[in-house]
Each structure stands twice: as C-alpha cells, then as structure tokens.
Coordinates of C-alpha atoms in Angstrom, one line a residue:
M285 CA 162.0 27.4 105.9
I286 CA 163.2 27.8 102.4
R287 CA 165.5 30.7 103.0
K288 CA 168.7 29.8 104.9
L289 CA 170.8 31.9 107.2
A290 CA 173.8 32.4 104.9
A291 CA 176.6 32.1 107.3
G292 CA 175.2 29.0 109.0
F293 CA 174.3 27.4 105.6
W294 CA 177.8 27.7 104.2
V295 CA 179.4 26.4 107.4
V296 CA 177.4 23.2 107.3
M297 CA 177.5 22.8 103.5
A298 CA 181.3 22.8 103.7
L299 CA 181.0 19.6 105.7
V300 CA 179.3 17.7 102.9
A301 CA 182.4 17.0 100.9
C302 CA 184.7 16.2 103.8
G303 CA 186.8 13.0 103.9
Q304 CA 187.5 10.6 106.7
T305 CA 188.0 11.9 110.2
E306 CA 189.0 10.2 113.4
D307 CA 187.5 6.7 114.1
P308 CA 184.1 7.3 115.8
G309 CA 184.2 4.2 117.8
E310 CA 183.6 0.4 117.8
I311 CA 180.4 -1.3 116.7
I312 CA 179.0 -3.1 119.7
P313 CA 177.2 -6.4 119.6
Q314 CA 173.4 -6.4 120.1
P315 CA 172.3 -8.5 123.1
E316 CA 169.5 -10.9 122.5
E317 CA 167.4 -9.7 125.4
E318 CA 167.6 -6.8 127.8
T319 CA 165.3 -5.8 130.6
P320 CA 164.4 -2.1 130.1
P321 CA 165.0 0.2 133.1
A322 CA 162.1 0.9 135.3
A323 CA 160.3 4.0 134.2
G324 CA 156.9 5.7 134.4
P325 CA 154.3 5.3 131.6
E326 CA 155.4 8.7 130.0
V327 CA 159.1 7.7 129.8
L328 CA 160.6 6.0 126.8
D329 CA 164.3 5.4 126.1
L330 CA 164.2 4.7 122.4
L331 CA 165.6 6.1 119.2
L332 CA 163.7 6.9 116.0
V333 CA 165.9 6.2 113.0
T334 CA 165.5 7.1 109.3
G335 CA 167.3 4.8 107.0
S336 CA 169.1 5.7 103.8
D337 CA 166.2 3.9 102.0
G338 CA 163.6 5.9 103.8
K339 CA 162.8 3.1 106.3
V340 CA 161.5 4.3 109.7
T341 CA 162.5 2.1 112.7
V342 CA 162.5 2.4 116.5
I343 CA 165.5 0.9 118.3
K344 CA 166.8 0.6 121.8
P345 CA 170.0 2.5 122.7
D346 CA 171.9 -0.8 122.3
G347 CA 170.8 -1.1 118.7
T348 CA 168.1 -3.8 119.3
L349 CA 165.2 -3.4 116.9
V350 CA 161.9 -2.6 118.7
R351 CA 159.6 -2.0 115.7
E352 CA 159.8 -1.2 112.0
L353 CA 157.1 1.5 111.4
R354 CA 157.7 2.1 107.7
G355 CA 159.4 0.0 105.1
P356 CA 161.8 1.3 102.4
V357 CA 160.4 3.8 100.0
G358 CA 161.1 4.3 96.3
P359 CA 163.0 7.0 94.5
G360 CA 161.2 10.4 94.4
H361 CA 159.4 9.9 97.7
P362 CA 159.4 13.1 99.7
G363 CA 161.4 13.4 102.9
L364 CA 159.6 11.4 105.6
Q365 CA 160.7 13.6 108.6
P366 CA 159.6 11.1 111.3
T367 CA 159.0 13.0 114.5
W368 CA 158.2 11.8 118.1
A369 CA 155.1 13.0 119.9
P370 CA 156.3 14.7 123.1
V371 CA 154.0 12.7 125.4
S372 CA 151.6 9.8 125.2
V373 CA 147.9 10.4 124.6
D374 CA 145.2 7.9 125.5
G375 CA 148.0 5.5 126.3
R376 CA 149.6 5.8 122.9
R377 CA 153.1 7.1 122.0
L378 CA 152.9 8.2 118.4
V379 CA 155.3 9.0 115.6
A380 CA 154.4 11.1 112.6
W381 CA 155.9 10.9 109.0
T382 CA 154.9 11.6 105.4
E383 CA 153.6 9.1 103.0
L384 CA 153.0 9.2 99.2
G385 CA 150.0 7.3 98.0
D386 CA 149.8 5.2 94.8
E387 CA 147.7 7.9 93.1
G388 CA 150.1 10.7 94.0
G389 CA 148.3 12.1 97.1
F390 CA 150.1 12.8 100.3
S391 CA 149.1 11.7 103.8
V392 CA 150.3 12.2 107.4
A393 CA 151.0 8.8 108.8
L394 CA 150.8 8.2 112.6
G395 CA 152.4 5.1 114.0
D396 CA 151.8 3.7 117.4
V397 CA 155.2 2.6 118.7
D398 CA 153.7 -0.1 121.1
T399 CA 151.2 -1.7 118.8
G400 CA 152.5 -0.9 115.3
E401 CA 149.1 0.4 114.3
I402 CA 149.2 3.1 111.6
T403 CA 146.6 5.6 110.7
R404 CA 146.8 7.8 107.7
H405 CA 145.3 11.3 107.3
P406 CA 145.1 12.9 103.8
A407 CA 147.1 16.2 103.5
P408 CA 146.4 18.9 101.0
V409 CA 150.1 19.6 100.6
A410 CA 153.3 17.6 100.8
P411 CA 154.4 17.8 104.4
F412 CA 158.1 18.1 105.1
Y413 CA 158.3 19.3 108.7
Y414 CA 156.3 18.2 111.8
Y415 CA 156.0 19.8 115.2
W416 CA 153.6 18.3 117.8
S417 CA 151.7 20.5 120.3
P418 CA 153.2 20.1 123.8
D419 CA 150.2 18.0 124.9
A420 CA 150.5 15.9 121.6
T421 CA 146.8 16.4 120.8
L422 CA 147.6 18.4 117.6
L423 CA 150.2 18.1 114.9
A424 CA 151.4 21.2 113.0
F425 CA 153.2 20.7 109.8
L426 CA 154.7 22.7 107.0
G427 CA 154.1 21.6 103.4
Q428 CA 154.2 22.8 99.8
N429 CA 152.7 21.9 96.5
A430 CA 154.5 22.7 93.2
F431 CA 154.8 26.4 92.4
S432 CA 153.0 27.5 95.6
P433 CA 154.2 29.1 98.8
L434 CA 154.6 27.2 102.0
E435 CA 151.5 26.4 104.0
M436 CA 151.1 25.4 107.6
G437 CA 148.5 22.8 108.5
V438 CA 147.3 21.5 111.8
L439 CA 146.1 17.9 112.1
D440 CA 143.6 17.1 114.9
Y441 CA 143.9 13.4 114.6
R442 CA 141.2 12.6 117.1
R443 CA 138.7 14.5 115.0
E444 CA 140.4 13.3 111.8
S445 CA 140.5 16.9 110.5
V446 CA 143.3 18.8 108.8
E447 CA 143.1 22.6 108.5
I448 CA 145.5 25.0 106.7
V449 CA 146.0 27.9 109.1
A450 CA 148.7 30.1 107.5
T451 CA 150.7 30.6 104.3
G452 CA 154.0 32.3 103.4
Q453 CA 157.7 31.8 103.3
P454 CA 160.1 31.5 104.9
F455 CA 158.1 30.1 107.7
Y456 CA 159.1 29.4 111.3
F457 CA 157.0 28.9 114.4
D458 CA 156.7 27.8 118.0
W459 CA 153.9 26.4 120.2
R460 CA 152.7 28.1 123.3
P461 CA 153.1 25.7 126.3
D462 CA 149.4 25.3 126.7
S463 CA 149.0 23.9 123.1
R464 CA 146.4 26.5 122.2
A465 CA 148.4 29.1 120.4
I466 CA 151.3 29.4 117.9
V467 CA 153.7 32.3 117.3
T468 CA 154.9 32.5 113.7
H469 CA 157.7 34.3 111.9
V470 CA 156.7 34.4 108.2
G471 CA 158.7 36.5 105.8
E472 CA 159.2 39.8 107.6
A473 CA 156.0 39.5 109.8
M474 CA 155.1 38.1 113.2
S475 CA 151.7 36.7 114.0
L476 CA 149.8 34.9 116.7
L477 CA 147.6 32.0 115.8
T478 CA 145.0 31.2 118.5
L479 CA 142.8 28.1 118.9
T480 CA 139.4 28.9 120.4
G481 CA 137.2 25.8 120.6
E482 CA 137.9 24.2 117.2
A483 CA 138.5 27.4 115.2
W484 CA 141.9 29.1 114.5
S485 CA 142.2 32.9 114.3
S486 CA 145.2 35.0 113.4
E487 CA 146.4 38.3 114.7
D488 CA 149.4 40.4 113.6
I489 CA 152.1 41.2 116.1
P490 CA 153.2 44.7 115.1
I491 CA 157.0 44.4 115.4
R492 CA 159.8 45.0 112.9
V493 CA 161.7 41.7 112.9
G494 CA 165.4 41.3 112.7
R495 CA 167.5 38.6 111.1
F496 CA 166.6 35.4 112.8
Q497 CA 164.6 32.2 112.0
A498 CA 162.6 30.5 114.7
P499 CA 160.9 32.4 117.5
A500 CA 160.7 30.7 120.9
W501 CA 157.8 30.7 123.4
L502 CA 159.3 30.9 126.9
S503 CA 156.1 30.7 129.1
G504 CA 152.7 32.3 129.4
D505 CA 152.6 35.2 127.0
R506 CA 156.4 35.7 126.9
I507 CA 158.3 35.1 123.6
L508 CA 161.9 35.4 122.4
I509 CA 162.5 37.2 119.1
V510 CA 165.1 39.4 117.5
T511 CA 164.5 43.0 116.5
P512 CA 166.6 45.7 114.9
D513 CA 168.4 47.9 117.4
S514 CA 167.0 51.3 117.8
P515 CA 167.4 54.4 119.9
G516 CA 163.6 54.7 119.8
S517 CA 161.1 52.5 121.6
V518 CA 160.1 49.0 120.5
Q519 CA 156.6 47.9 121.7
V520 CA 156.0 44.2 121.1
S521 CA 152.4 43.4 122.0
L522 CA 149.1 42.8 120.5
G523 CA 147.3 45.9 119.4
M524 CA 150.3 48.2 119.9
T525 CA 152.6 49.9 117.4
A526 CA 156.2 49.2 116.8
D527 CA 158.1 52.5 116.0
A528 CA 161.6 51.2 115.5
Q529 CA 162.9 52.8 112.3
D530 CA 166.1 50.8 111.6
D531 CA 166.8 48.9 108.5
N532 CA 168.1 45.3 108.2
S533 CA 171.7 46.4 108.1
S534 CA 171.7 47.8 111.6
P535 CA 172.7 46.0 114.8
Q536 CA 170.1 43.8 116.5
R537 CA 169.0 42.7 119.9
L538 CA 167.5 39.5 121.3
I539 CA 164.4 40.5 123.3
L540 CA 162.0 38.9 125.7
S541 CA 158.6 40.3 125.2
D542 CA 155.3 39.8 127.1
L543 CA 152.6 40.0 124.5
E544 CA 149.9 40.7 127.1
A545 CA 151.7 43.3 129.1
G546 CA 153.6 44.9 126.3
S547 CA 156.9 44.8 128.2
V548 CA 160.2 44.3 126.5
L549 CA 163.5 43.2 128.0
T550 CA 166.7 43.3 126.0
L551 CA 168.7 40.2 126.6
A552 CA 171.7 40.5 124.3
E553 CA 173.2 42.8 121.6
L554 CA 173.8 41.0 118.3
E555 CA 175.9 41.7 115.2
G556 CA 174.6 39.1 112.7
A557 CA 171.8 36.6 111.9
A558 CA 170.9 34.9 115.2
I559 CA 169.7 31.5 116.5
F560 CA 168.6 30.9 120.1
E561 CA 167.0 28.4 122.3
P562 CA 165.7 28.6 125.9
D563 CA 166.3 25.7 128.2
P564 CA 163.3 23.5 129.3
T565 CA 163.2 25.2 132.7
G566 CA 162.9 28.8 131.3
K567 CA 166.0 29.9 133.3
W568 CA 168.6 30.1 130.5
V569 CA 168.8 31.1 126.9
A570 CA 171.6 30.0 124.5
V571 CA 172.2 32.4 121.7
Y572 CA 174.7 32.5 118.7
D573 CA 174.8 35.1 116.0
F574 CA 177.3 33.6 113.6
S575 CA 179.9 36.1 114.4
G576 CA 180.3 34.4 117.8
P577 CA 180.5 33.6 120.5
L578 CA 178.0 31.0 121.7
R579 CA 176.6 32.6 124.9
V580 CA 174.3 31.5 127.7
L581 CA 172.1 34.2 129.2
D582 CA 170.8 33.9 132.8
L583 CA 167.2 35.3 132.6
A584 CA 166.9 35.9 136.3
G585 CA 170.4 37.3 137.1
G586 CA 170.9 39.2 133.9
F587 CA 174.5 37.9 133.4
E588 CA 175.9 35.9 130.5
T589 CA 178.5 33.2 130.1
V590 CA 180.6 32.6 127.0
V591 CA 180.5 28.9 126.2
S592 CA 182.5 28.8 122.9
E593 CA 184.4 31.4 120.9
G594 CA 184.5 29.3 117.7
E595 CA 182.0 28.5 115.0
V596 CA 179.0 26.4 116.0
A597 CA 176.7 24.6 113.7
A598 CA 174.0 23.5 116.2
F599 CA 173.2 23.4 119.9
E600 CA 170.5 22.0 122.2
W601 CA 169.7 21.8 125.9
S602 CA 169.4 18.6 127.8
P603 CA 166.0 17.6 129.2
A604 CA 166.8 19.0 132.6
G605 CA 168.3 22.2 131.3
D606 CA 171.6 21.5 133.1
R607 CA 173.8 20.8 130.1
L608 CA 174.2 22.4 126.6
L609 CA 175.2 20.2 123.7
F610 CA 176.8 22.1 120.8
M611 CA 178.5 21.1 117.6
A612 CA 181.7 23.0 117.1
V613 CA 182.9 23.3 113.5
D614 CA 186.4 22.1 112.5
R615 CA 186.9 23.8 109.1
E616 CA 190.3 22.3 108.5
A617 CA 189.0 18.7 108.9
R618 CA 185.5 19.7 107.6
A619 CA 184.0 17.9 110.6
L620 CA 181.8 18.6 113.7
K621 CA 183.2 18.3 117.2
P622 CA 180.6 17.5 119.9
R623 CA 180.9 19.5 123.1
V624 CA 178.8 19.5 126.3
W625 CA 178.9 22.4 128.7
D626 CA 177.6 21.8 132.2
G627 CA 177.5 25.3 133.5
R628 CA 181.2 25.3 134.5
D629 CA 183.2 23.0 132.3
T630 CA 183.1 21.7 128.8
L631 CA 183.5 18.0 127.8
A632 CA 185.1 17.4 124.4
F633 CA 184.3 14.3 122.4
P634 CA 185.7 12.9 119.1
A635 CA 185.0 14.8 115.9
F636 CA 182.9 13.1 113.2
L637 CA 181.7 13.6 109.6
P638 CA 177.9 14.3 109.7
S639 CA 175.6 12.5 107.4
R640 CA 174.7 14.4 104.3
V641 CA 170.9 14.3 105.2
W642 CA 171.7 16.0 108.5
V643 CA 173.9 18.6 106.8
V644 CA 171.4 19.5 104.0
Q645 CA 168.0 18.9 105.5
Y646 CA 168.4 19.7 109.2
L647 CA 171.4 21.8 110.2
P648 CA 170.5 24.9 108.2
F649 CA 167.3 25.1 110.2
W650 CA 168.4 23.6 113.5
D651 CA 166.9 26.3 115.6
Q652 CA 163.5 25.2 114.3
Y653 CA 164.2 21.5 114.6
S654 CA 165.5 21.9 118.2
R655 CA 161.9 23.0 119.0
S656 CA 160.4 19.7 117.8
L657 CA 163.0 16.9 118.4
T658 CA 165.9 16.1 120.6
L659 CA 169.3 14.4 120.3
W660 CA 169.5 14.0 124.1
S661 CA 168.5 10.8 125.9
P662 CA 165.6 11.3 128.3
T663 CA 168.0 11.0 131.3
G664 CA 170.4 13.5 129.9
D665 CA 173.4 11.2 130.2
A666 CA 173.9 10.6 126.5
F667 CA 173.2 12.1 123.0
T668 CA 172.9 10.7 119.5
Y669 CA 174.0 11.9 116.1
P670 CA 174.2 10.6 112.5
G671 CA 177.7 10.3 111.1
T672 CA 179.6 8.7 108.2
S673 CA 181.5 5.6 109.2
Y674 CA 185.3 5.9 109.2
R675 CA 185.6 2.3 108.0
N676 CA 183.1 1.9 105.1
G677 CA 181.7 5.4 104.4
E678 CA 178.2 4.3 105.3
D679 CA 175.9 6.6 107.3
Q680 CA 175.4 5.3 110.8
I681 CA 173.8 6.3 114.1
F682 CA 176.1 7.0 117.0
I683 CA 175.5 7.3 120.7
Q684 CA 177.9 9.2 122.9
R685 CA 177.6 8.7 126.6
L686 CA 178.9 11.5 128.8
D687 CA 180.9 9.2 131.0
E688 CA 182.6 7.4 128.0
P689 CA 185.5 8.9 125.9
D690 CA 184.3 7.4 122.6
P691 CA 180.9 6.9 120.9
I692 CA 179.3 3.6 120.0
T693 CA 177.6 2.6 116.7
V694 CA 174.0 1.3 117.1
G695 CA 173.1 0.8 113.4
N696 CA 172.8 2.3 110.0
G697 CA 170.8 5.5 109.3
V698 CA 170.9 9.0 108.0
F699 CA 169.2 10.7 111.0
A700 CA 168.0 9.8 114.5
S701 CA 166.3 11.5 117.4
W702 CA 165.7 10.3 121.0
S703 CA 162.3 9.8 122.6
P704 CA 161.5 13.0 124.5
A705 CA 161.6 13.2 128.3
P706 CA 158.4 14.4 130.0
R707 CA 158.3 18.1 130.5
D708 CA 158.7 19.3 134.1
R709 CA 157.1 22.7 133.3
A710 CA 153.3 22.8 133.6
P711 CA 151.6 24.1 130.4
G712 CA 151.1 27.8 130.5
S713 CA 153.4 28.4 133.4

C-alpha cells in the first residue's frame, strides 16, 4: 500500500494544512456509571482509540474509559494500527497492534478487551496494517523491513505460528467470507491464496488489472475488481486466459467475476482510478472513480443511483447495509463534510478538520481500511471520526448520532474505530 491513487492523495493531503472550521460540538461530561444496553455475547458497543502518544484505549460511546490496552510509546515507534477482531473467539474479543521490543524486534500484540490479558507473537517484519479473517481465527498483516518490499504474513495465534505468504508492492487484499482464502492485488497482478489444512498455496488469476487498489470479495467465488475496457473478451477465472489488450490509459470498468464459473458481469464504466465497497448484505456496491460521481449500484436490478456529484475522500456502509456514510471534500475550507445517504435522502452534518494521522495514514488507502475496520456504531445509528478541536487545536474523537444535528466529543485521540457488528451473512454464502 505504498503507492497512492494520485487524485485521492492530493485531495486528502490538501486538508492537512487547513485552519479552524465550524465548531464541532460541545464536550459532554462523563457519567460515573452507566448500565450497558442488553446485547448478545457477540455485540459490543465500544470504541478503540489511538492517542497522540501511541496509547491504545477502549472507551464507551460516552467517553468512559473501559480499559487501557497499551500505554504511551516513545519516539520512533512504528504505527500501532490497533484493529478490532470482527467476532469473539473462545469467548474473547481481541484487538491487535504492533509493538517494538527493547532489542529492536517487532511483535504482534493481541489484547483481550475483557480481561486486559496481552499475548505477543514475534513478527519477521514491522507490521503496519492488520486485517482479521471473518471468523477471527487468523490475522493477516502487511509489514516491511528496511530496503525490502512489502510482505504479507498470517498469524495463527492459537498455534502461535506466523507465516509469510506473499511479497510485493503495492499490496492490497481481501478475505473470502469463509476465512480460507485471500484475493490479492499486488503490483499489476491478481492472485488467489488458499489455505488447505495448515498450508497456504498461491495461484495466479490471469487478468489484466486496471487502476484500482483493494479488491473486494462479494460472496462464494465472486470478486469485484477493475479491468481495462476492451472490445475483446475478458475472462477472469482460475486457469483461463485474459485477452484484453488495452493499456492503462484506456477507460476502465468495474466487474463482478465468478472465479469458479469464469463468468464476468460489467457493473460500471469508469474514467479514472477507482475505489469501491460492497455493502454487508451483498446487494449494493458503492463506487467512486475520482472524476465523480459517487454511485451506488444495485447488483440485482442492474440500476445505479448517483449519491454525490462532488469530491469524496472516503465512504463506508453501515452494518445493516441500509446507509452509506461518505466524507465530502470542502476544498475552500479544506475540511471534510460528513454525509449519510439512506437510499432516498442524504443527511448533512457539520464540517470538520480531520486529524493529520487520519489524513496521512488512513485516507489515501481508505478502500483497504474499510475492509478491516468501521466508523459505524454496531446499531448503525451513529458514526465516529477523528478531528481537530475548534477550540484548542487538539486531535479529538467525535461521535455523530444520526438523530442529532451536532457531534459530541468523547476524548482525545488521533484515530478511532467502533467495535464491529456481527455479520448477518453466513461464511461462504
């Protein structure tokens, strides 16, 4: 994920130097005690916060501290990138992040949110991005050592084993819903990594890729990718040949491909580098190609809806797939404007200055990060974001409830993500 999509990168980098924008809301007092809402064992309503000093904490939506998982880190420490496990395993809800040992070695730290217990697993590279398998039994990560290409490792924490399974850059990937395969986009090539027993194998997907970053696994053997447009055929399946002859300057298309059957369905014509995300139900796909507009495609009906004509820096579906959060770009104010589309109408919320960490580390690769973390609350009635305070210039964590006009501040921090909602879709469906 070293190479950035140029248009999206400069949109978000223009926000770094921006000044004060409108007041993002009042700081609310923290109640001493609060009874959490009734929920099943798989449902948490907590935020994972990274502090400006590298501290990793878990808080309630009212700002109450639940647990400090990691204390402050010193200068020169790599990005921690704390990431929620999507579901609990063996009764444990885990969070992963990177640690640097006293002797210079790196490890993947796994913290239990309920007990505070931390286990550490040595890593052969310095991890900077984490993506749990859908069943949370495996943890994939991207890392790099000095003067070496990116490497993807997979941690099986129950076996206490770490295996490097692929190398190259730029590197983007997505898990299959059954947690036993990964589709990768590395450089100009697509590959399928498959786990059989305890061994990983790799197989090339013979397709000429277009200008996009992260692929998306829809369900079963169906994936979403971008290819160059061509009057000839494009066969995207294992063991078949792609005979599109276009170069990278030609128009593109977003396609839905069944790797097993070899079928290809064109979903949208594109003009520039594209990002896209399917909703959790597999019924819709949001796509934006930096020349606009932001569109939502109905996979069953074949029609599309224009959600926004303007520039968009990031977007993400709610857990139920019934709302789309997107961050419109206000170039004049150099700010982001949160918007939520519910299928018919769009709710507008106050603009804000994003934290520098979000702008530099996350937004240029948001299509990849949207696969592994969420800004949405588990119930889909609120979202979080890191912004710079209008009053004192500090980076703070904000929560915007959909039924309130203004956000609230729940504490200091450079980035936050909400605990994931359980997936409704069965693995492999």
